[in-house]
PDB file of C-alpha atoms in Angstrom:
ATOM      1  CA  MET S   4     190.965  31.503 -42.095  1.00 82.00           C
ATOM      2  CA  ASP S   5     191.942  33.484 -39.008  1.00 86.00           C
ATOM      3  CA  LEU S   6     190.545  31.777 -35.903  1.00 93.00           C
ATOM      4  CA  SER S   7     192.113  34.197 -33.433  1.00 92.00           C
ATOM      5  CA  SER S   8     188.679  35.339 -32.269  1.00 95.00           C
ATOM      6  CA  TYR S   9     187.982  31.774 -31.131  1.00 97.00           C
ATOM      7  CA  ARG S  10     191.153  31.517 -29.046  1.00 97.00           C
ATOM      8  CA  ILE S  11     190.866  31.953 -25.287  1.00 97.00           C
ATOM      9  CA  ALA S  12     193.437  34.564 -24.368  1.00 94.00           C
ATOM     10  CA  THR S  13     193.415  34.324 -20.575  1.00 97.00           C
ATOM     11  CA  GLU S  14     193.300  31.242 -18.380  1.00 97.00           C
ATOM     12  CA  PRO S  15     189.723  30.415 -17.327  1.00 97.00           C
ATOM     13  CA  TYR S  16     189.381  29.536 -13.647  1.00 97.00           C
ATOM     14  CA  TYR S  17     188.811  25.821 -13.281  1.00 97.00           C
ATOM     15  CA  HIS S  18     188.984  23.762 -10.085  1.00 96.00           C
ATOM     16  CA  PRO S  19     189.717  20.087 -10.873  1.00 95.00           C
ATOM     17  CA  THR S  20     187.505  17.577  -9.099  1.00 92.00           C
ATOM     18  CA  GLY S  21     189.337  14.417 -10.155  1.00 93.00           C
ATOM     19  CA  HIS S  22     191.548  13.251 -13.023  1.00 96.00           C
ATOM     20  CA  GLU S  23     189.462  14.883 -15.738  1.00 97.00           C
ATOM     21  CA  ILE S  24     192.303  17.108 -17.024  1.00 98.00           C
ATOM     22  CA  ALA S  25     194.662  14.191 -17.625  1.00 98.00           C
ATOM     23  CA  LEU S  26     191.847  12.103 -19.119  1.00 98.00           C
ATOM     24  CA  TYR S  27     190.941  14.866 -21.561  1.00 98.00           C
ATOM     25  CA  GLU S  28     194.572  15.338 -22.560  1.00 98.00           C
ATOM     26  CA  HIS S  29     194.858  11.632 -23.409  1.00 98.00           C
ATOM     27  CA  ALA S  30     191.613  11.825 -25.426  1.00 98.00           C
ATOM     28  CA  TYR S  31     192.833  14.894 -27.314  1.00 98.00           C
ATOM     29  CA  ALA S  32     196.211  13.283 -28.037  1.00 98.00           C
ATOM     30  CA  HIS S  33     194.325  10.734 -30.133  1.00 97.00           C
ATOM     31  CA  ARG S  34     191.621  13.223 -31.234  1.00 97.00           C
ATOM     32  CA  LEU S  35     188.947  10.997 -29.745  1.00 97.00           C
ATOM     33  CA  PRO S  36     185.431  12.473 -29.899  1.00 97.00           C
ATOM     34  CA  LEU S  37     184.319  13.123 -26.352  1.00 97.00           C
ATOM     35  CA  VAL S  38     180.972  13.423 -24.576  1.00 97.00           C
ATOM     36  CA  LEU S  39     180.707  15.231 -21.231  1.00 97.00           C
ATOM     37  CA  LYS S  40     177.812  14.029 -19.074  1.00 95.00           C
ATOM     38  CA  GLY S  41     176.604  15.861 -16.003  1.00 93.00           C
ATOM     39  CA  PRO S  42     173.905  18.023 -14.414  1.00 92.00           C
ATOM     40  CA  THR S  43     173.156  21.580 -15.422  1.00 90.00           C
ATOM     41  CA  GLY S  44     175.593  24.178 -14.132  1.00 93.00           C
ATOM     42  CA  CYS S  45     178.228  21.750 -12.822  1.00 94.00           C
ATOM     43  CA  GLY S  46     181.115  23.154 -14.892  1.00 95.00           C
ATOM     44  CA  LYS S  47     181.139  21.199 -18.170  1.00 97.00           C
ATOM     45  CA  THR S  48     181.410  24.276 -20.389  1.00 97.00           C
ATOM     46  CA  ARG S  49     184.049  25.905 -18.183  1.00 97.00           C
ATOM     47  CA  PHE S  50     186.044  22.680 -18.333  1.00 98.00           C
ATOM     48  CA  VAL S  51     186.032  22.698 -22.151  1.00 98.00           C
ATOM     49  CA  GLU S  52     187.079  26.356 -22.169  1.00 98.00           C
ATOM     50  CA  TYR S  53     189.902  25.604 -19.766  1.00 98.00           C
ATOM     51  CA  MET S  54     191.125  22.641 -21.813  1.00 98.00           C
ATOM     52  CA  ALA S  55     191.033  24.655 -25.053  1.00 98.00           C
ATOM     53  CA  TRP S  56     193.174  27.306 -23.356  1.00 98.00           C
ATOM     54  CA  ARG S  57     195.509  24.691 -21.865  1.00 98.00           C
ATOM     55  CA  LEU S  58     195.993  22.988 -25.241  1.00 98.00           C
ATOM     56  CA  GLY S  59     196.288  26.268 -27.128  1.00 97.00           C
ATOM     57  CA  ARG S  60     193.429  25.416 -29.489  1.00 97.00           C
ATOM     58  CA  PRO S  61     190.613  27.648 -30.780  1.00 98.00           C
ATOM     59  CA  LEU S  62     187.196  26.709 -29.418  1.00 98.00           C
ATOM     60  CA  ILE S  63     183.987  27.009 -31.454  1.00 98.00           C
ATOM     61  CA  THR S  64     180.905  26.540 -29.288  1.00 97.00           C
ATOM     62  CA  LEU S  65     177.348  25.984 -30.457  1.00 96.00           C
ATOM     63  CA  ALA S  66     174.380  25.803 -28.086  1.00 94.00           C
ATOM     64  CA  CYS S  67     172.079  23.155 -29.544  1.00 93.00           C
ATOM     65  CA  ASN S  68     168.311  23.554 -29.767  1.00 91.00           C
ATOM     66  CA  GLU S  69     165.392  21.773 -31.391  1.00 89.00           C
ATOM     67  CA  ASP S  70     165.214  24.300 -34.249  1.00 91.00           C
ATOM     68  CA  MET S  71     168.846  23.788 -35.253  1.00 91.00           C
ATOM     69  CA  SER S  72     169.146  22.428 -38.780  1.00 91.00           C
ATOM     70  CA  THR S  73     171.970  20.601 -40.499  1.00 93.00           C
ATOM     71  CA  ALA S  74     172.713  23.817 -42.388  1.00 93.00           C
ATOM     72  CA  ASP S  75     173.190  25.615 -39.068  1.00 93.00           C
ATOM     73  CA  LEU S  76     175.988  23.150 -38.328  1.00 95.00           C
ATOM     74  CA  VAL S  77     177.709  22.660 -41.666  1.00 95.00           C
ATOM     75  CA  GLY S  78     176.861  25.784 -43.687  1.00 95.00           C
ATOM     76  CA  ARG S  79     174.693  27.070 -46.509  1.00 94.00           C
ATOM     77  CA  TYR S  80     174.669  29.134 -49.662  1.00 92.00           C
ATOM     78  CA  LEU S  81     173.931  32.808 -49.004  1.00 92.00           C
ATOM     79  CA  LEU S  82     173.312  35.704 -51.327  1.00 88.00           C
ATOM     80  CA  ASP S  83     175.647  38.685 -51.049  1.00 82.00           C
ATOM     81  CA  ALA S  84     176.761  41.564 -53.285  1.00 80.00           C
ATOM     82  CA  ASP S  85     178.849  39.223 -55.429  1.00 80.00           C
ATOM     83  CA  GLY S  86     176.149  36.603 -55.883  1.00 85.00           C
ATOM     84  CA  THR S  87     175.508  33.312 -54.153  1.00 91.00           C
ATOM     85  CA  ARG S  88     178.412  31.976 -52.098  1.00 92.00           C
ATOM     86  CA  TRP S  89     178.928  29.101 -49.717  1.00 93.00           C
ATOM     87  CA  HIS S  90     179.466  29.979 -46.037  1.00 94.00           C
ATOM     88  CA  ASP S  91     180.813  27.315 -43.704  1.00 95.00           C
ATOM     89  CA  GLY S  92     178.840  26.712 -40.514  1.00 96.00           C
ATOM     90  CA  PRO S  93     180.576  26.448 -37.136  1.00 97.00           C
ATOM     91  CA  LEU S  94     181.159  22.704 -37.387  1.00 97.00           C
ATOM     92  CA  ALA S  95     182.614  22.940 -40.899  1.00 97.00           C
ATOM     93  CA  THR S  96     184.844  25.832 -39.802  1.00 97.00           C
ATOM     94  CA  ALA S  97     186.224  23.787 -36.918  1.00 98.00           C
ATOM     95  CA  VAL S  98     186.727  20.707 -39.109  1.00 98.00           C
ATOM     96  CA  ARG S  99     188.451  22.622 -41.874  1.00 97.00           C
ATOM     97  CA  HIS S 100     190.768  24.724 -39.709  1.00 97.00           C
ATOM     98  CA  GLY S 101     191.517  22.531 -36.696  1.00 97.00           C
ATOM     99  CA  ALA S 102     189.487  23.944 -33.825  1.00 98.00           C
ATOM    100  CA  ILE S 103     187.786  22.124 -30.977  1.00 98.00           C
ATOM    101  CA  CYS S 104     184.050  22.133 -31.742  1.00 98.00           C
ATOM    102  CA  TYR S 105     181.829  22.005 -28.655  1.00 98.00           C
ATOM    103  CA  LEU S 106     178.151  21.151 -29.115  1.00 97.00           C
ATOM    104  CA  ASP S 107     176.519  22.102 -25.821  1.00 96.00           C
ATOM    105  CA  GLU S 108     173.433  20.089 -24.790  1.00 93.00           C
ATOM    106  CA  VAL S 109     173.559  18.049 -27.960  1.00 92.00           C
ATOM    107  CA  VAL S 110     170.381  16.105 -27.104  1.00 90.00           C
ATOM    108  CA  GLU S 111     168.380  19.303 -27.590  1.00 90.00           C
ATOM    109  CA  ALA S 112     169.093  19.075 -31.319  1.00 89.00           C
ATOM    110  CA  ARG S 113     166.949  16.920 -33.598  1.00 84.00           C
ATOM    111  CA  GLN S 114     168.392  13.473 -34.207  1.00 79.00           C
ATOM    112  CA  ASP S 115     168.136  13.948 -37.953  1.00 79.00           C
ATOM    113  CA  THR S 116     170.473  16.914 -37.528  1.00 84.00           C
ATOM    114  CA  THR S 117     173.078  15.320 -35.278  1.00 85.00           C
ATOM    115  CA  VAL S 118     173.627  12.314 -37.572  1.00 89.00           C
ATOM    116  CA  VAL S 119     175.799  14.664 -39.647  1.00 93.00           C
ATOM    117  CA  ILE S 120     178.528  14.217 -37.017  1.00 94.00           C
ATOM    118  CA  HIS S 121     178.765  10.437 -37.504  1.00 95.00           C
ATOM    119  CA  PRO S 122     181.440  10.469 -40.247  1.00 95.00           C
ATOM    120  CA  LEU S 123     183.572  12.705 -37.998  1.00 96.00           C
ATOM    121  CA  THR S 124     183.468  10.274 -35.094  1.00 95.00           C
ATOM    122  CA  ASP S 125     185.031   7.208 -36.666  1.00 93.00           C
ATOM    123  CA  SER S 126     188.205   6.467 -38.592  1.00 93.00           C
ATOM    124  CA  ARG S 127     187.026   8.467 -41.605  1.00 95.00           C
ATOM    125  CA  ARG S 128     187.093  11.878 -39.846  1.00 97.00           C
ATOM    126  CA  ILE S 129     185.269  13.520 -42.738  1.00 97.00           C
ATOM    127  CA  LEU S 130     182.389  15.980 -43.050  1.00 97.00           C
ATOM    128  CA  PRO S 131     180.290  15.643 -46.224  1.00 96.00           C
ATOM    129  CA  LEU S 132     178.873  18.958 -47.421  1.00 95.00           C
ATOM    130  CA  ASP S 133     176.086  17.505 -49.549  1.00 92.00           C
ATOM    131  CA  LYS S 134     174.698  20.818 -50.779  1.00 91.00           C
ATOM    132  CA  LYS S 135     178.146  21.905 -51.907  1.00 93.00           C
ATOM    133  CA  GLY S 136     179.236  18.535 -53.239  1.00 93.00           C
ATOM    134  CA  GLU S 137     182.380  18.551 -51.091  1.00 95.00           C
ATOM    135  CA  ILE S 138     183.865  16.188 -48.558  1.00 97.00           C
ATOM    136  CA  VAL S 139     186.011  17.954 -45.964  1.00 97.00           C
ATOM    137  CA  THR S 140     188.739  15.879 -44.344  1.00 97.00           C
ATOM    138  CA  ALA S 141     189.202  16.921 -40.730  1.00 98.00           C
ATOM    139  CA  HIS S 142     192.259  18.988 -39.897  1.00 97.00           C
ATOM    140  CA  PRO S 143     194.718  16.989 -37.753  1.00 97.00           C
ATOM    141  CA  ASP S 144     193.988  19.248 -34.753  1.00 97.00           C
ATOM    142  CA  PHE S 145     190.186  18.996 -34.956  1.00 98.00           C
ATOM    143  CA  GLN S 146     188.293  17.446 -32.064  1.00 98.00           C
ATOM    144  CA  LEU S 147     184.548  17.113 -31.477  1.00 98.00           C
ATOM    145  CA  VAL S 148     183.213  17.503 -27.925  1.00 98.00           C
ATOM    146  CA  VAL S 149     179.531  17.310 -26.988  1.00 97.00           C
ATOM    147  CA  SER S 150     177.702  17.571 -23.682  1.00 95.00           C
ATOM    148  CA  TYR S 151     174.328  16.708 -22.221  1.00 92.00           C
ATOM    149  CA  ASN S 152     172.496  16.310 -18.923  1.00 90.00           C
ATOM    150  CA  PRO S 153     171.596  12.657 -18.255  1.00 86.00           C
ATOM    151  CA  GLY S 154     168.984  13.823 -15.746  1.00 72.00           C
ATOM    152  CA  TYR S 155     166.674  14.765 -18.599  1.00 60.00           C
ATOM    153  CA  GLN S 156     166.635  11.371 -20.253  1.00 52.00           C
ATOM    154  CA  SER S 157     163.569  10.619 -22.321  1.00 49.00           C
ATOM    155  CA  HIS S 158     162.901   8.844 -25.583  1.00 47.00           C
ATOM    156  CA  SER S 159     162.901  12.144 -27.428  1.00 56.00           C
ATOM    157  CA  LYS S 160     165.923  13.650 -25.644  1.00 67.00           C
ATOM    158  CA  SER S 161     168.658  11.078 -25.423  1.00 73.00           C
ATOM    159  CA  LEU S 162     171.590  10.013 -27.552  1.00 78.00           C
ATOM    160  CA  LYS S 163     170.915   7.079 -29.831  1.00 81.00           C
ATOM    161  CA  GLN S 164     173.228   4.117 -29.351  1.00 86.00           C
ATOM    162  CA  SER S 165     174.464   4.630 -32.904  1.00 84.00           C
ATOM    163  CA  THR S 166     175.722   8.045 -31.777  1.00 87.00           C
ATOM    164  CA  ARG S 167     176.599   7.265 -28.158  1.00 88.00           C
ATOM    165  CA  GLN S 168     179.038   4.477 -29.009  1.00 92.00           C
ATOM    166  CA  ARG S 169     181.122   6.777 -31.187  1.00 94.00           C
ATOM    167  CA  PHE S 170     182.333   8.805 -28.194  1.00 96.00           C
ATOM    168  CA  ALA S 171     184.601   8.420 -25.218  1.00 97.00           C
ATOM    169  CA  ALA S 172     182.906   9.866 -22.116  1.00 97.00           C
ATOM    170  CA  LEU S 173     183.730  11.914 -19.038  1.00 97.00           C
ATOM    171  CA  GLU S 174     181.172  12.050 -16.234  1.00 96.00           C
ATOM    172  CA  PHE S 175     180.756  15.187 -14.152  1.00 95.00           C
ATOM    173  CA  GLY S 176     178.843  15.807 -10.959  1.00 94.00           C
ATOM    174  CA  TYR S 177     178.669  18.685  -8.562  1.00 94.00           C
ATOM    175  CA  PRO S 178     182.013  19.134  -6.789  1.00 94.00           C
ATOM    176  CA  ALA S 179     182.604  17.955  -3.240  1.00 95.00           C
ATOM    177  CA  ALA S 180     181.578  20.592  -0.691  1.00 97.00           C
ATOM    178  CA  ALA S 181     185.098  21.903  -0.037  1.00 97.00           C
ATOM    179  CA  ALA S 182     185.888  22.238  -3.736  1.00 96.00           C
ATOM    180  CA  GLU S 183     182.507  23.812  -4.499  1.00 97.00           C
ATOM    181  CA  THR S 184     183.067  26.305  -1.675  1.00 98.00           C
ATOM    182  CA  ASP S 185     186.400  27.339  -3.209  1.00 97.00           C
ATOM    183  CA  ILE S 186     184.800  27.724  -6.639  1.00 97.00           C
ATOM    184  CA  VAL S 187     181.899  29.840  -5.377  1.00 98.00           C
ATOM    185  CA  ALA S 188     184.160  32.023  -3.240  1.00 98.00           C
ATOM    186  CA  HIS S 189     186.510  32.663  -6.164  1.00 97.00           C
ATOM    187  CA  GLU S 190     183.900  33.214  -8.870  1.00 97.00           C
ATOM    188  CA  ALA S 191     181.535  35.357  -6.783  1.00 98.00           C
ATOM    189  CA  GLY S 192     184.268  37.245  -4.920  1.00 98.00           C
ATOM    190  CA  ILE S 193     182.902  36.401  -1.470  1.00 98.00           C
ATOM    191  CA  GLU S 194     184.333  35.050   1.778  1.00 98.00           C
ATOM    192  CA  PRO S 195     184.700  31.270   2.032  1.00 98.00           C
ATOM    193  CA  THR S 196     182.457  31.185   5.109  1.00 97.00           C
ATOM    194  CA  LEU S 197     179.566  32.664   3.119  1.00 98.00           C
ATOM    195  CA  ALA S 198     180.320  30.424   0.167  1.00 98.00           C
ATOM    196  CA  ALA S 199     180.188  27.393   2.472  1.00 98.00           C
ATOM    197  CA  ARG S 200     176.691  28.382   3.668  1.00 98.00           C
ATOM    198  CA  LEU S 201     175.485  28.686   0.075  1.00 98.00           C
ATOM    199  CA  VAL S 202     176.961  25.292  -0.763  1.00 98.00           C
ATOM    200  CA  ASP S 203     175.201  23.767   2.242  1.00 97.00           C
ATOM    201  CA  ILE S 204     171.869  25.065   0.914  1.00 97.00           C
ATOM    202  CA  ALA S 205     172.622  23.538  -2.475  1.00 97.00           C
ATOM    203  CA  VAL S 206     173.534  20.163  -0.988  1.00 96.00           C
ATOM    204  CA  LYS S 207     170.241  20.078   0.920  1.00 96.00           C
ATOM    205  CA  SER S 208     168.282  21.078  -2.197  1.00 96.00           C
ATOM    206  CA  ARG S 209     169.864  18.233  -4.173  1.00 94.00           C
ATOM    207  CA  ARG S 210     168.558  15.773  -1.606  1.00 92.00           C
ATOM    208  CA  LEU S 211     165.049  17.001  -2.406  1.00 92.00           C
ATOM    209  CA  ARG S 212     165.253  15.247  -5.769  1.00 83.00           C
ATOM    210  CA  GLU S 213     164.095  12.189  -3.856  1.00 76.00           C
ATOM    211  CA  ARG S 214     160.936  14.154  -3.010  1.00 82.00           C
ATOM    212  CA  GLY S 215     160.189  15.261  -6.555  1.00 82.00           C
ATOM    213  CA  LEU S 216     162.450  18.245  -7.227  1.00 87.00           C
ATOM    214  CA  GLU S 217     163.522  17.918 -10.842  1.00 85.00           C
ATOM    215  CA  GLU S 218     167.004  19.368 -10.374  1.00 87.00           C
ATOM    216  CA  GLY S 219     168.882  20.705  -7.356  1.00 93.00           C
ATOM    217  CA  ILE S 220     170.615  24.069  -7.096  1.00 97.00           C
ATOM    218  CA  SER S 221     173.635  24.202  -9.395  1.00 96.00           C
ATOM    219  CA  THR S 222     177.097  25.634  -8.774  1.00 97.00           C
ATOM    220  CA  ARG S 223     176.319  28.349 -11.318  1.00 97.00           C
ATOM    221  CA  MET S 224     173.290  29.460  -9.301  1.00 97.00           C
ATOM    222  CA  LEU S 225     175.386  29.646  -6.129  1.00 98.00           C
ATOM    223  CA  ILE S 226     177.757  32.009  -7.891  1.00 98.00           C
ATOM    224  CA  TYR S 227     174.846  34.207  -8.982  1.00 98.00           C
ATOM    225  CA  ALA S 228     173.550  34.365  -5.410  1.00 98.00           C
ATOM    226  CA  GLY S 229     177.022  35.149  -4.086  1.00 98.00           C
ATOM    227  CA  ILE S 230     177.376  38.048  -6.507  1.00 98.00           C
ATOM    228  CA  LEU S 231     174.038  39.509  -5.406  1.00 98.00           C
ATOM    229  CA  ILE S 232     174.970  39.201  -1.729  1.00 98.00           C
ATOM    230  CA  ARG S 233     178.385  40.742  -2.388  1.00 98.00           C
ATOM    231  CA  ASP S 234     176.672  43.718  -3.986  1.00 97.00           C
ATOM    232  CA  GLY S 235     174.471  44.346  -0.952  1.00 97.00           C
ATOM    233  CA  LEU S 236     171.230  42.435  -1.516  1.00 97.00           C
ATOM    234  CA  PRO S 237     170.046  40.634   1.659  1.00 97.00           C
ATOM    235  CA  PRO S 238     171.130  36.968   1.656  1.00 97.00           C
ATOM    236  CA  ILE S 239     167.645  35.440   1.741  1.00 96.00           C
ATOM    237  CA  ASP S 240     166.424  37.680  -1.079  1.00 97.00           C
ATOM    238  CA  SER S 241     169.546  36.867  -3.080  1.00 97.00           C
ATOM    239  CA  CYS S 242     169.108  33.137  -2.578  1.00 97.00           C
ATOM    240  CA  ARG S 243     165.420  33.184  -3.463  1.00 97.00           C
ATOM    241  CA  MET S 244     166.070  35.204  -6.599  1.00 97.00           C
ATOM    242  CA  ALA S 245     169.098  33.291  -7.868  1.00 97.00           C
ATOM    243  CA  MET S 246     168.716  29.819  -6.363  1.00 97.00           C
ATOM    244  CA  THR S 247     165.301  28.645  -5.231  1.00 96.00           C
ATOM    245  CA  ALA S 248     162.739  30.553  -7.318  1.00 95.00           C
ATOM    246  CA  PRO S 249     164.146  29.467 -10.709  1.00 95.00           C
ATOM    247  CA  ILE S 250     164.178  25.707 -10.030  1.00 94.00           C
ATOM    248  CA  THR S 251     160.530  25.050  -9.135  1.00 93.00           C
ATOM    249  CA  ASP S 252     157.016  26.483  -9.358  1.00 93.00           C
ATOM    250  CA  ASP S 253     155.568  23.985  -6.881  1.00 92.00           C
ATOM    251  CA  PRO S 254     154.399  25.855  -3.733  1.00 93.00           C
ATOM    252  CA  ASP S 255     155.160  22.938  -1.402  1.00 93.00           C
ATOM    253  CA  MET S 256     158.662  22.598  -2.780  1.00 94.00           C
ATOM    254  CA  GLN S 257     159.146  26.351  -2.557  1.00 94.00           C
ATOM    255  CA  ALA S 258     158.108  26.195   1.106  1.00 94.00           C
ATOM    256  CA  ALA S 259     160.631  23.418   1.752  1.00 93.00           C
ATOM    257  CA  LEU S 260     163.375  25.450   0.102  1.00 95.00           C
ATOM    258  CA  ASP S 261     162.382  28.586   2.028  1.00 95.00           C
ATOM    259  CA  ALA S 262     162.682  26.628   5.252  1.00 95.00           C
ATOM    260  CA  ILE S 263     166.250  25.696   4.309  1.00 95.00           C
ATOM    261  CA  LEU S 264     167.070  29.357   3.601  1.00 95.00           C
ATOM    262  CA  GLU S 265     165.585  30.596   6.864  1.00 94.00           C
ATOM    263  CA  ALA S 266     167.488  27.965   8.834  1.00 94.00           C
ATOM    264  CA  THR S 267     170.717  29.046   7.161  1.00 94.00           C
ATOM    265  CA  PHE S 268     170.443  32.835   7.423  1.00 91.00           C
TER     266      PHE S 268
END
């Protein structure tokens, strides 16, 4: 099967924040299954894209959700003009042909669905296709990577220990202010001085978690705001639209965030 459409042709921009590149390379050298833990919008997906490009491997990404079935992962029989034929799902395609398979926000999937990955995450490295009566042995280049946000831990949305202990882990947080400023300036195409002001707002919003804010402003949201400002929208309007309005509906929290914006611009 031609996986050229899953190859990343140009280098994604990624700003290292520690030793995560070297750590991933060591994990991939042994094809260890890997879990990336960190808050929303901190760069986990970009990191996987960068590493797939760096290693020259195709990347098959699947955004997990509570309606995702095992068939959505491994495949199903479908009717076409020639009759009923088996079609591999994204996980089976990656296993069979040696891609990196990235399951984004894996805890959003039902636990009865994600158990299908267990035989891939130990010494067996196999994927049983029960409906087809086939056992697929993983290609030597296959690696499984999953991600989730530990901030949303609950009984219904967490990794079971039987799954968790099958993975090596890399922990991500929001970058240090200087690094985050460089990222926002590059990705949004704005001056570093403006990017630094946006980062300062985000840092202050993250401190509001102690006062009940569920999640602070992410790096991704800063980039969105920077793009709007670059294209001529007033800074406060841009920040409200892209940064503060999406993260809370609480009027008191909105007022606190507005005060931060008005003190900045």
